[in-house]
Coordinates of N, CA and C and ligand atoms in Angstrom, one line a residue:
M1 N -12.0 -25.9 66.8 CA -10.9 -26.7 67.4 C -10.5 -26.2 68.8
H2 N -10.2 -24.9 68.8 CA -9.9 -24.2 70.0 C -11.0 -24.3 71.0
R3 N -12.2 -24.0 70.4 CA -13.4 -24.0 71.3 C -13.6 -25.3 72.0
T4 N -13.5 -26.4 71.3 CA -13.7 -27.7 71.9 C -12.7 -27.9 73.0
R5 N -11.4 -27.6 72.8 CA -10.4 -27.8 73.8 C -10.6 -27.0 75.0
S6 N -11.0 -25.7 74.8 CA -11.2 -24.9 76.0 C -12.4 -25.3 76.8
V7 N -13.5 -25.8 76.2 CA -14.7 -26.2 76.9 C -14.3 -27.4 77.7
S8 N -13.6 -28.4 77.1 CA -13.3 -29.6 77.9 C -12.3 -29.3 79.1
S9 N -11.4 -28.3 78.9 CA -10.6 -28.0 80.0 C -11.3 -27.2 81.1
I10 N -12.4 -26.5 80.8 CA -13.2 -25.9 81.8 C -13.9 -27.0 82.6
F11 N -14.4 -28.0 82.0 CA -15.1 -29.1 82.7 C -14.0 -29.8 83.6
D12 N -12.8 -30.0 83.1 CA -11.8 -30.6 83.9 C -11.6 -29.8 85.2
L13 N -11.5 -28.5 85.0 CA -11.2 -27.6 86.1 C -12.4 -27.7 87.1
I14 N -13.6 -27.6 86.6 CA -14.7 -27.7 87.6 C -14.7 -29.0 88.4
H15 N -14.4 -30.1 87.7 CA -14.2 -31.4 88.4 C -13.1 -31.3 89.4
H16 N -12.0 -30.7 89.1 CA -10.9 -30.5 90.0 C -11.3 -29.8 91.2
F17 N -12.0 -28.7 91.1 CA -12.4 -27.9 92.2 C -13.5 -28.5 93.0
E18 N -14.4 -29.3 92.3 CA -15.5 -30.0 93.1 C -14.8 -31.0 94.1
S19 N -13.7 -31.5 93.7 CA -13.1 -32.6 94.5 C -12.6 -32.0 95.9
F20 N -12.5 -30.6 96.0 CA -12.1 -30.0 97.3 C -13.2 -30.3 98.3
K21 N -14.4 -30.5 97.8 CA -15.5 -30.7 98.8 C -15.4 -32.0 99.5
M22 N -14.7 -32.9 98.8 CA -14.7 -34.3 99.4 C -13.5 -34.6 100.3
S23 N -12.4 -33.9 100.0 CA -11.2 -34.3 100.8 C -10.4 -33.0 101.1
N24 N -9.6 -33.1 102.1 CA -8.6 -32.0 102.3 C -7.6 -32.0 101.2
Y25 N -7.1 -30.9 100.8 CA -6.1 -30.9 99.7 C -4.8 -31.5 100.0
T26 N -4.3 -31.3 101.3 CA -3.0 -31.8 101.6 C -3.0 -32.5 103.0
T27 N -2.0 -33.2 103.2 CA -1.7 -33.8 104.6 C -1.1 -32.6 105.4
A28 N -1.0 -32.8 106.7 CA -0.4 -31.8 107.6 C 1.0 -31.5 107.1
D29 N 1.8 -32.5 106.8 CA 3.2 -32.3 106.4 C 3.3 -31.5 105.1
E30 N 2.5 -31.9 104.1 CA 2.5 -31.2 102.8 C 2.0 -29.7 103.1
N31 N 1.1 -29.5 103.9 CA 0.6 -28.2 104.2 C 1.7 -27.3 104.8
A32 N 2.4 -27.9 105.8 CA 3.5 -27.1 106.4 C 4.6 -26.8 105.4
A33 N 4.9 -27.7 104.5 CA 5.9 -27.4 103.4 C 5.4 -26.3 102.5
D34 N 4.1 -26.3 102.1 CA 3.5 -25.3 101.3 C 3.6 -23.9 101.9
I35 N 3.3 -23.9 103.2 CA 3.3 -22.6 104.0 C 4.7 -22.1 104.1
A36 N 5.7 -23.0 104.3 CA 7.1 -22.5 104.4 C 7.5 -22.0 103.1
L37 N 7.1 -22.6 102.0 CA 7.5 -22.1 100.6 C 6.9 -20.7 100.4
L38 N 5.6 -20.6 100.8 CA 5.0 -19.3 100.6 C 5.7 -18.2 101.4
K39 N 6.0 -18.5 102.6 CA 6.6 -17.5 103.5 C 8.0 -17.1 102.9
S40 N 8.7 -18.1 102.3 CA 10.0 -17.8 101.8 C 10.0 -16.8 100.6
K41 N 8.8 -16.7 100.0 CA 8.7 -15.8 98.9 C 8.4 -14.3 99.3
F42 N 8.0 -14.1 100.5 CA 7.7 -12.7 100.9 C 9.0 -11.9 101.1
A43 N 8.9 -10.6 101.0 CA 10.1 -9.7 101.3 C 9.7 -8.8 102.5
F44 N 10.7 -8.6 103.3 CA 10.4 -7.8 104.5 C 11.3 -6.5 104.5
H45 N 10.7 -5.4 104.9 CA 11.4 -4.1 104.9 C 11.1 -3.4 106.2
Q46 N 12.2 -3.2 106.9 CA 12.1 -2.4 108.2 C 11.9 -0.9 107.9
D47 N 11.0 -0.2 108.6 CA 10.8 1.2 108.5 C 10.2 1.6 107.2
F48 N 9.3 0.8 106.6 CA 8.6 1.2 105.4 C 7.1 0.9 105.7
P49 N 6.2 1.8 105.3 CA 6.4 3.2 104.7 C 6.7 4.2 105.7
K50 N 6.8 3.8 107.0 CA 7.1 4.8 108.1 C 8.0 4.1 109.1
K51 N 8.8 4.9 109.9 CA 9.6 4.4 110.9 C 8.8 3.5 111.9
G52 N 9.4 2.4 112.2 CA 8.8 1.5 113.2 C 7.9 0.4 112.6
I53 N 7.6 0.5 111.3 CA 6.8 -0.5 110.6 C 7.7 -1.6 110.0
Y54 N 7.4 -2.8 110.2 CA 8.1 -3.9 109.6 C 7.1 -4.4 108.5
F55 N 7.5 -4.0 107.3 CA 6.5 -4.2 106.2 C 6.7 -5.5 105.5
C56 N 5.7 -6.3 105.3 CA 5.7 -7.6 104.6 C 5.1 -7.4 103.2
D57 N 6.0 -7.6 102.2 CA 5.6 -7.4 100.8 C 5.3 -8.7 100.2
V58 N 4.0 -8.9 99.9 CA 3.6 -10.2 99.3 C 3.8 -10.3 97.8
F59 N 4.1 -9.2 97.2 CA 4.2 -9.2 95.7 C 5.2 -10.2 95.1
P60 N 6.4 -10.4 95.8 CA 7.3 -11.4 95.2 C 6.6 -12.8 95.0
A61 N 5.7 -13.2 95.8 CA 5.0 -14.5 95.7 C 4.2 -14.5 94.4
F62 N 3.8 -13.4 93.9 CA 3.0 -13.3 92.7 C 3.9 -13.4 91.4
R63 N 5.2 -13.3 91.6 CA 6.1 -13.4 90.4 C 6.2 -14.9 90.0
D64 N 5.9 -15.8 90.8 CA 6.0 -17.2 90.5 C 4.6 -17.9 90.4
P65 N 4.3 -18.3 89.1 CA 2.9 -18.7 88.9 C 2.5 -19.9 89.8
L66 N 3.5 -20.8 90.1 CA 3.1 -22.0 90.9 C 2.8 -21.6 92.3
T67 N 3.6 -20.6 92.8 CA 3.3 -20.1 94.2 C 1.9 -19.5 94.2
L68 N 1.6 -18.7 93.2 CA 0.2 -18.1 93.2 C -0.8 -19.2 93.1
E69 N -0.6 -20.2 92.3 CA -1.6 -21.3 92.3 C -1.7 -22.0 93.6
L70 N -0.6 -22.2 94.3 CA -0.6 -22.8 95.6 C -1.4 -22.0 96.6
L71 N -1.2 -20.7 96.6 CA -1.9 -19.8 97.5 C -3.4 -19.8 97.3
I72 N -3.8 -19.7 96.0 CA -5.2 -19.7 95.7 C -5.8 -21.1 96.0
T73 N -5.1 -22.2 95.7 CA -5.6 -23.5 96.0 C -5.8 -23.7 97.5
H74 N -4.9 -23.2 98.3 CA -5.1 -23.3 99.8 C -6.3 -22.6 100.3
F75 N -6.5 -21.4 99.7 CA -7.7 -20.6 100.1 C -9.0 -21.4 99.7
V76 N -9.0 -21.8 98.5 CA -10.2 -22.5 98.0 C -10.5 -23.8 98.7
S77 N -9.4 -24.5 99.0 CA -9.6 -25.7 99.8 C -10.2 -25.4 101.2
H78 N -9.6 -24.4 101.9 CA -10.2 -24.0 103.2 C -11.6 -23.6 103.1
I79 N -12.0 -22.9 102.1 CA -13.4 -22.4 101.9 C -14.3 -23.6 101.7
F80 N -13.9 -24.5 100.9 CA -14.8 -25.7 100.6 C -14.9 -26.6 101.8
N81 N -13.7 -26.7 102.6 CA -13.7 -27.7 103.6 C -14.1 -27.2 105.0
V82 N -13.9 -25.9 105.2 CA -14.2 -25.3 106.6 C -15.3 -24.3 106.5
T83 N -15.2 -23.4 105.6 CA -16.2 -22.2 105.6 C -17.6 -22.7 105.2
I84 N -17.7 -23.3 104.0 CA -19.0 -23.7 103.5 C -19.7 -24.8 104.3
P85 N -19.0 -25.8 104.9 CA -19.7 -26.8 105.7 C -20.4 -26.2 106.9
K86 N -20.0 -25.0 107.4 CA -20.7 -24.4 108.5 C -22.0 -23.8 108.2
L87 N -22.3 -23.6 106.8 CA -23.6 -23.1 106.4 C -24.7 -24.1 106.5
A88 N -25.9 -23.7 106.5 CA -27.0 -24.6 106.5 C -27.0 -25.3 105.1
K89 N -27.5 -26.5 105.1 CA -27.5 -27.4 103.9 C -27.9 -26.6 102.6
G90 N -27.0 -26.7 101.6 CA -27.3 -26.0 100.3 C -26.9 -24.5 100.3
G91 N -26.3 -24.1 101.5 CA -25.9 -22.7 101.6 C -24.6 -22.5 100.7
K92 N -24.4 -21.2 100.2 CA -23.2 -21.0 99.4 C -22.7 -19.6 99.7
I93 N -21.5 -19.3 99.2 CA -21.0 -18.0 99.3 C -21.4 -17.2 98.1
D94 N -22.1 -16.1 98.3 CA -22.6 -15.3 97.2 C -21.6 -14.3 96.7
T95 N -20.8 -13.7 97.6 CA -20.0 -12.6 97.2 C -18.6 -12.6 97.9
V96 N -17.6 -12.4 97.2 CA -16.2 -12.2 97.7 C -15.9 -10.7 97.7
V97 N -15.7 -10.1 98.8 CA -15.3 -8.7 98.9 C -13.8 -8.6 99.0
G98 N -13.1 -7.8 98.2 CA -11.7 -7.6 98.2 C -11.4 -6.2 98.6
L99 N -10.3 -6.0 99.4 CA -10.0 -4.6 99.8 C -8.9 -4.0 99.0
D100 N -9.1 -2.7 98.7 CA -8.2 -1.8 97.9 C -6.8 -1.8 98.6
A101 N -5.7 -2.1 98.0 CA -5.6 -2.5 96.6 C -5.2 -4.0 96.5
R102 N -4.5 -4.4 97.5 CA -3.8 -5.8 97.4 C -4.8 -6.9 97.5
G103 N -6.0 -6.6 98.1 CA -7.1 -7.6 98.1 C -7.6 -7.9 96.7
F104 N -7.4 -7.0 95.8 CA -7.8 -7.2 94.4 C -7.0 -8.2 93.7
L105 N -5.8 -8.5 94.2 CA -4.9 -9.5 93.6 C -5.5 -10.9 93.7
I106 N -6.2 -11.2 94.8 CA -6.7 -12.6 95.0 C -8.2 -12.7 95.0
G107 N -8.9 -11.6 95.3 CA -10.4 -11.6 95.4 C -11.1 -12.2 94.1
P108 N -10.8 -11.6 92.9 CA -11.5 -12.1 91.7 C -11.2 -13.5 91.4
I109 N -10.0 -14.0 91.7 CA -9.6 -15.4 91.3 C -10.4 -16.3 92.2
I110 N -10.4 -16.0 93.6 CA -11.2 -16.8 94.5 C -12.7 -16.8 94.1
A111 N -13.2 -15.7 93.8 CA -14.6 -15.6 93.5 C -14.9 -16.4 92.3
S112 N -14.1 -16.4 91.3 CA -14.3 -17.1 90.0 C -14.3 -18.6 90.3
R113 N -13.4 -19.1 91.2 CA -13.4 -20.5 91.5 C -14.6 -21.0 92.4
L114 N -15.2 -20.0 93.1 CA -16.4 -20.4 93.9 C -17.7 -20.2 93.1
G115 N -17.6 -19.6 92.0 CA -18.8 -19.2 91.3 C -19.5 -18.1 92.0
A116 N -18.8 -17.2 92.6 CA -19.4 -16.1 93.4 C -19.1 -14.8 92.7
A117 N -19.8 -13.7 93.2 CA -19.5 -12.4 92.6 C -18.3 -11.8 93.3
F118 N -17.6 -10.9 92.6 CA -16.5 -10.2 93.3 C -17.0 -8.7 93.4
V119 N -16.8 -8.2 94.6 CA -17.1 -6.7 94.9 C -15.9 -6.1 95.5
P120 N -15.5 -4.9 95.0 CA -14.4 -4.2 95.6 C -14.8 -3.2 96.7
V121 N -14.0 -3.1 97.8 CA -14.1 -2.0 98.7 C -12.9 -1.1 98.3
R122 N -13.2 0.2 98.1 CA -12.2 1.1 97.6 C -12.0 2.2 98.5
K123 N -10.8 2.8 98.4 CA -10.5 4.1 99.2 C -11.4 5.1 98.6
A124 N -11.8 6.1 99.4 CA -12.9 7.1 99.1 C -12.6 7.8 97.8
G125 N -13.6 8.1 97.0 CA -13.5 8.9 95.8 C -13.2 8.1 94.6
K126 N -13.1 6.8 94.6 CA -12.7 6.0 93.5 C -13.9 5.3 92.8
L127 N -15.0 5.2 93.5 CA -16.2 4.4 93.0 C -17.3 5.4 92.6
P128 N -17.8 5.2 91.4 CA -19.0 6.0 91.0 C -20.3 5.5 91.6
G129 N -21.3 6.4 91.5 CA -22.6 6.0 92.0 C -22.7 6.1 93.5
K130 N -23.9 5.7 94.1 CA -24.2 5.8 95.5 C -23.3 4.8 96.3
C131 N -22.6 5.3 97.3 CA -21.7 4.4 98.1 C -22.0 4.5 99.6
A132 N -21.8 3.4 100.3 CA -21.7 3.5 101.7 C -20.2 3.7 102.1
K133 N -20.0 4.4 103.3 CA -18.7 4.8 103.7 C -18.4 4.3 105.1
A134 N -17.1 4.1 105.4 CA -16.6 3.8 106.7 C -15.2 4.3 106.9
S135 N -15.0 5.1 108.0 CA -13.6 5.6 108.2 C -12.9 4.6 109.1
Y136 N -11.6 4.6 109.1 CA -10.9 3.6 109.9 C -9.4 4.0 110.1
A137 N -8.8 3.4 111.1 CA -7.3 3.6 111.3 C -6.6 2.3 111.0
K138 N -5.5 2.3 110.3 CA -4.7 1.1 110.1 C -3.4 1.3 110.7
E139 N -2.5 0.3 110.5 CA -1.2 0.3 111.2 C -0.4 1.6 110.9
Y140 N -0.4 2.1 109.7 CA 0.4 3.3 109.4 C -0.4 4.5 108.8
G141 N -1.7 4.6 109.3 CA -2.4 5.8 108.8 C -3.9 5.7 109.0
E142 N -4.6 6.7 108.5 CA -6.1 6.7 108.6 C -6.7 6.8 107.2
D143 N -7.9 6.3 106.9 CA -8.4 6.3 105.6 C -9.9 6.2 105.6
V144 N -10.6 6.3 104.5 CA -12.0 6.0 104.4 C -12.2 5.0 103.3
F145 N -13.0 4.0 103.6 CA -13.4 3.0 102.6 C -14.8 3.2 102.0
E146 N -15.0 2.8 100.8 CA -16.4 2.9 100.2 C -16.7 1.6 99.5
I147 N -18.1 1.4 99.4 CA -18.6 0.2 98.6 C -19.8 0.7 97.9
Q148 N -20.0 0.2 96.7 CA -21.2 0.7 95.9 C -22.5 0.1 96.6
S149 N -23.5 0.9 96.8 CA -24.6 0.5 97.7 C -25.4 -0.6 97.0
D150 N -25.4 -0.7 95.7 CA -26.2 -1.8 95.0 C -25.4 -3.0 94.7
S151 N -24.2 -3.1 95.3 CA -23.3 -4.2 94.9 C -23.5 -5.5 95.5
I152 N -24.2 -5.6 96.7 CA -24.4 -6.8 97.4 C -25.9 -6.9 97.8
A153 N -26.5 -8.0 97.6 CA -27.9 -8.1 97.9 C -28.1 -8.3 99.5
K154 N -29.2 -7.8 100.0 CA -29.5 -8.0 101.4 C -29.5 -9.5 101.7
G155 N -28.9 -9.8 102.9 CA -28.9 -11.3 103.3 C -27.9 -12.1 102.6
A156 N -27.1 -11.5 101.7 CA -26.1 -12.3 101.0 C -25.0 -12.9 102.0
N157 N -24.4 -14.0 101.6 CA -23.3 -14.6 102.4 C -22.0 -14.1 101.8
V158 N -21.2 -13.4 102.6 CA -20.0 -12.7 102.1 C -18.7 -13.3 102.8
I159 N -17.6 -13.4 102.0 CA -16.3 -13.5 102.6 C -15.5 -12.3 102.2
V160 N -14.7 -11.8 103.1 CA -13.8 -10.6 102.9 C -12.4 -11.1 102.8
V161 N -11.7 -10.7 101.7 CA -10.3 -11.2 101.5 C -9.3 -10.0 101.4
D162 N -8.1 -10.2 101.9 CA -7.1 -9.1 101.7 C -5.7 -9.8 101.8
D163 N -4.7 -9.1 101.4 CA -3.4 -9.7 101.5 C -2.9 -9.9 103.0
L164 N -3.3 -9.0 103.8 CA -2.7 -9.0 105.2 C -3.6 -8.3 106.2
I165 N -3.6 -8.9 107.4 CA -4.2 -8.2 108.5 C -3.1 -7.8 109.5
A166 N -3.1 -6.5 109.9 CA -2.2 -6.0 110.9 C -3.0 -5.7 112.1
T167 N -3.4 -4.4 112.3 CA -4.2 -4.0 113.4 C -5.7 -4.4 113.3
G168 N -6.1 -4.8 112.0 CA -7.5 -5.2 111.8 C -8.4 -4.0 111.5
G169 N -7.9 -2.8 111.5 CA -8.7 -1.6 111.2 C -9.4 -1.6 109.8
S170 N -8.6 -2.0 108.8 CA -9.1 -2.0 107.5 C -10.2 -3.1 107.3
A171 N -9.9 -4.3 107.8 CA -10.9 -5.4 107.7 C -12.2 -5.1 108.4
K172 N -12.0 -4.5 109.6 CA -13.2 -4.1 110.4 C -14.1 -3.2 109.7
A173 N -13.5 -2.1 109.0 CA -14.2 -1.2 108.3 C -15.0 -1.8 107.1
A174 N -14.3 -2.8 106.4 CA -14.9 -3.5 105.3 C -16.1 -4.3 105.8
G175 N -16.0 -4.9 107.0 CA -17.1 -5.7 107.6 C -18.3 -4.7 107.9
E176 N -18.0 -3.5 108.4 CA -19.0 -2.5 108.7 C -19.8 -2.2 107.4
L177 N -19.1 -2.1 106.3 CA -19.7 -1.8 105.0 C -20.6 -2.9 104.5
V178 N -20.2 -4.1 104.7 CA -21.0 -5.3 104.4 C -22.3 -5.3 105.2
Q179 N -22.1 -4.9 106.5 CA -23.3 -4.8 107.4 C -24.2 -3.7 107.0
Q180 N -23.7 -2.6 106.6 CA -24.5 -1.4 106.1 C -25.4 -1.8 105.0
L181 N -24.9 -2.8 104.1 CA -25.7 -3.2 102.9 C -26.6 -4.3 103.3
G182 N -26.7 -4.7 104.6 CA -27.6 -5.7 105.0 C -27.2 -7.2 104.7
A183 N -25.9 -7.4 104.4 CA -25.3 -8.7 104.1 C -24.6 -9.2 105.3
K184 N -24.1 -10.5 105.2 CA -23.5 -11.1 106.4 C -22.1 -11.6 106.0
T185 N -21.1 -11.1 106.8 CA -19.7 -11.6 106.6 C -19.6 -13.0 107.4
L186 N -19.2 -14.0 106.6 CA -19.0 -15.3 107.2 C -17.6 -15.5 107.8
E187 N -16.6 -14.9 107.1 CA -15.2 -15.1 107.4 C -14.4 -14.1 106.7
Y188 N -13.2 -13.7 107.4 CA -12.2 -12.9 106.8 C -11.0 -13.7 106.5
L189 N -10.5 -13.6 105.2 CA -9.3 -14.4 104.8 C -8.2 -13.6 104.4
F190 N -7.0 -14.0 104.9 CA -5.8 -13.2 104.6 C -4.6 -14.1 104.2
I191 N -3.7 -13.6 103.3 CA -2.5 -14.4 103.1 C -1.7 -14.4 104.3
V192 N -1.5 -13.2 104.9 CA -0.6 -13.0 106.1 C -1.4 -12.4 107.3
G193 N -1.2 -13.1 108.4 CA -1.8 -12.5 109.7 C -0.7 -12.0 110.6
G194 N -0.8 -10.8 111.0 CA 0.2 -10.3 111.9 C -0.1 -10.8 113.3
S195 N 0.7 -11.9 113.7 CA 0.4 -12.7 114.9 C 0.5 -11.9 116.2
N196 N 1.2 -10.8 116.2 CA 1.4 -10.0 117.5 C 0.4 -8.9 117.6
L197 N -0.4 -8.6 116.6 CA -1.2 -7.4 116.6 C -2.6 -7.6 116.9
N198 N -3.1 -8.8 117.0 CA -4.4 -9.2 117.5 C -5.5 -8.5 116.7
G199 N -5.3 -8.3 115.4 CA -6.3 -7.7 114.6 C -7.6 -8.4 114.5
A200 N -7.5 -9.8 114.6 CA -8.8 -10.6 114.4 C -9.8 -10.3 115.5
A201 N -9.3 -9.8 116.7 CA -10.2 -9.6 117.8 C -11.2 -8.5 117.5
K202 N -10.9 -7.6 116.5 CA -11.8 -6.5 116.2 C -12.9 -6.9 115.3
L203 N -12.9 -8.2 114.7 CA -13.8 -8.5 113.6 C -15.0 -9.2 114.1
D204 N -16.1 -9.2 113.3 CA -17.4 -9.7 113.7 C -17.6 -11.2 113.2
A205 N -16.5 -11.8 112.7 CA -16.6 -13.2 112.2 C -15.1 -13.7 112.3
P206 N -15.0 -15.0 112.2 CA -13.6 -15.6 112.3 C -12.7 -15.1 111.2
A207 N -11.4 -15.1 111.6 CA -10.3 -14.7 110.6 C -9.5 -15.9 110.4
Y208 N -9.1 -16.1 109.1 CA -8.2 -17.2 108.7 C -7.0 -16.6 107.9
S209 N -5.8 -17.0 108.3 CA -4.6 -16.5 107.5 C -3.8 -17.7 107.1
L210 N -3.3 -17.7 105.9 CA -2.4 -18.8 105.4 C -1.1 -18.9 106.2
V211 N -0.5 -17.7 106.5 CA 0.8 -17.6 107.2 C 0.7 -16.6 108.3
D212 N 1.1 -17.0 109.5 CA 1.2 -16.0 110.6 C 2.6 -15.5 110.8
I213 N 2.8 -14.2 110.8 CA 4.1 -13.6 110.9 C 4.0 -12.5 112.0
E214 N 5.1 -12.4 112.8 CA 5.2 -11.2 113.7 C 5.6 -10.0 112.9
L215 N 4.8 -9.0 113.0 CA 5.0 -7.7 112.2 C 5.6 -6.6 113.1
Ligands
LIG1 O1 -4.9 -4.4 109.5 P1 -4.5 -3.0 109.2 O2 -3.7 -2.3 110.2 O3 -5.8 -2.2 108.9 O4 -3.6 -3.0 107.9 C1 -3.9 -3.8 106.8 C2 -4.1 -3.1 105.5 O5 -3.0 -2.3 105.2 C3 -2.6 -2.6 103.9 O6 -3.3 -1.8 102.9 P2 -2.9 -0.3 102.5 O7 -4.0 0.6 103.1 O8 -1.5 0.0 102.8 O9 -3.3 -0.3 101.0 P3 -2.7 -0.9 99.7 O10 -3.1 -2.3 99.6 O11 -3.3 0.0 98.7 O12 -1.2 -0.8 99.7 C4 -3.0 -4.0 103.7 O13 -3.1 -4.4 102.3 C5 -4.3 -4.1 104.4 O14 -5.4 -3.7 103.6
LIG2 N1 3.4 -4.4 108.4 C1 2.7 -4.4 107.3 N2 3.2 -4.9 106.2 C2 2.4 -4.9 105.0 N3 1.2 -4.3 104.9 C3 0.7 -3.7 106.0 N4 -0.4 -3.1 106.2 C4 -0.5 -2.7 107.5 N5 0.6 -3.1 108.2 C5 1.4 -3.7 107.2

């Protein structure tokens, strides 16, 4: 009984997501309203984690399941309507790379809806096995990222996702790791883009953010 119901709901879901390929999810007005709602859910903290940083906390948006669904739906709609049509006919996204740690909140959900793999980029020392490494500077510190060397096939089409781009140092390092593995980053996607910090200029592919905020 349960099995029948869950299979039919999976088919319904697939049908629902297939429809993204045919039409945009929202009109411009609906889109603006969704983005305003999303923005209203973020919390802002001056001087966290260091003096001079205006910290945008996206976690409150995850407390409301409808806001989370809206956020994921907008990403998936953008990917089906803008990212995938730029590929050669029949092209697809093979892998969604998410950045430690807040990129892990959205990466696996987006990957699941695209039928793609999810691969984490983690801070150094967290991943077992052979890893590629890249050091980087971000808005409030320096760090080293790693990716498992066998996690992405050469030539794979990749998108990189994270909660936020500020200076772009973290996303750039993730792109370097994708390159080291011989794969191609098609696009970088963020919930929040720091509109005053010009992080996207550092990247080797276009950046898309749902909400632009001065940080
Ligand atoms: O554009 P940048 O200046 O590089 O900054 C952006 C990065 O900073 C934050 O991560 P953080 O390293 O604080 O890790 P966390 O997700 O574990 O909190 C954020 O989640 C991005 O990954
Ligand atoms: N201002 C900021 N708010 C939240 N996360 C960040 N990561 C880097 N800069 C940030």
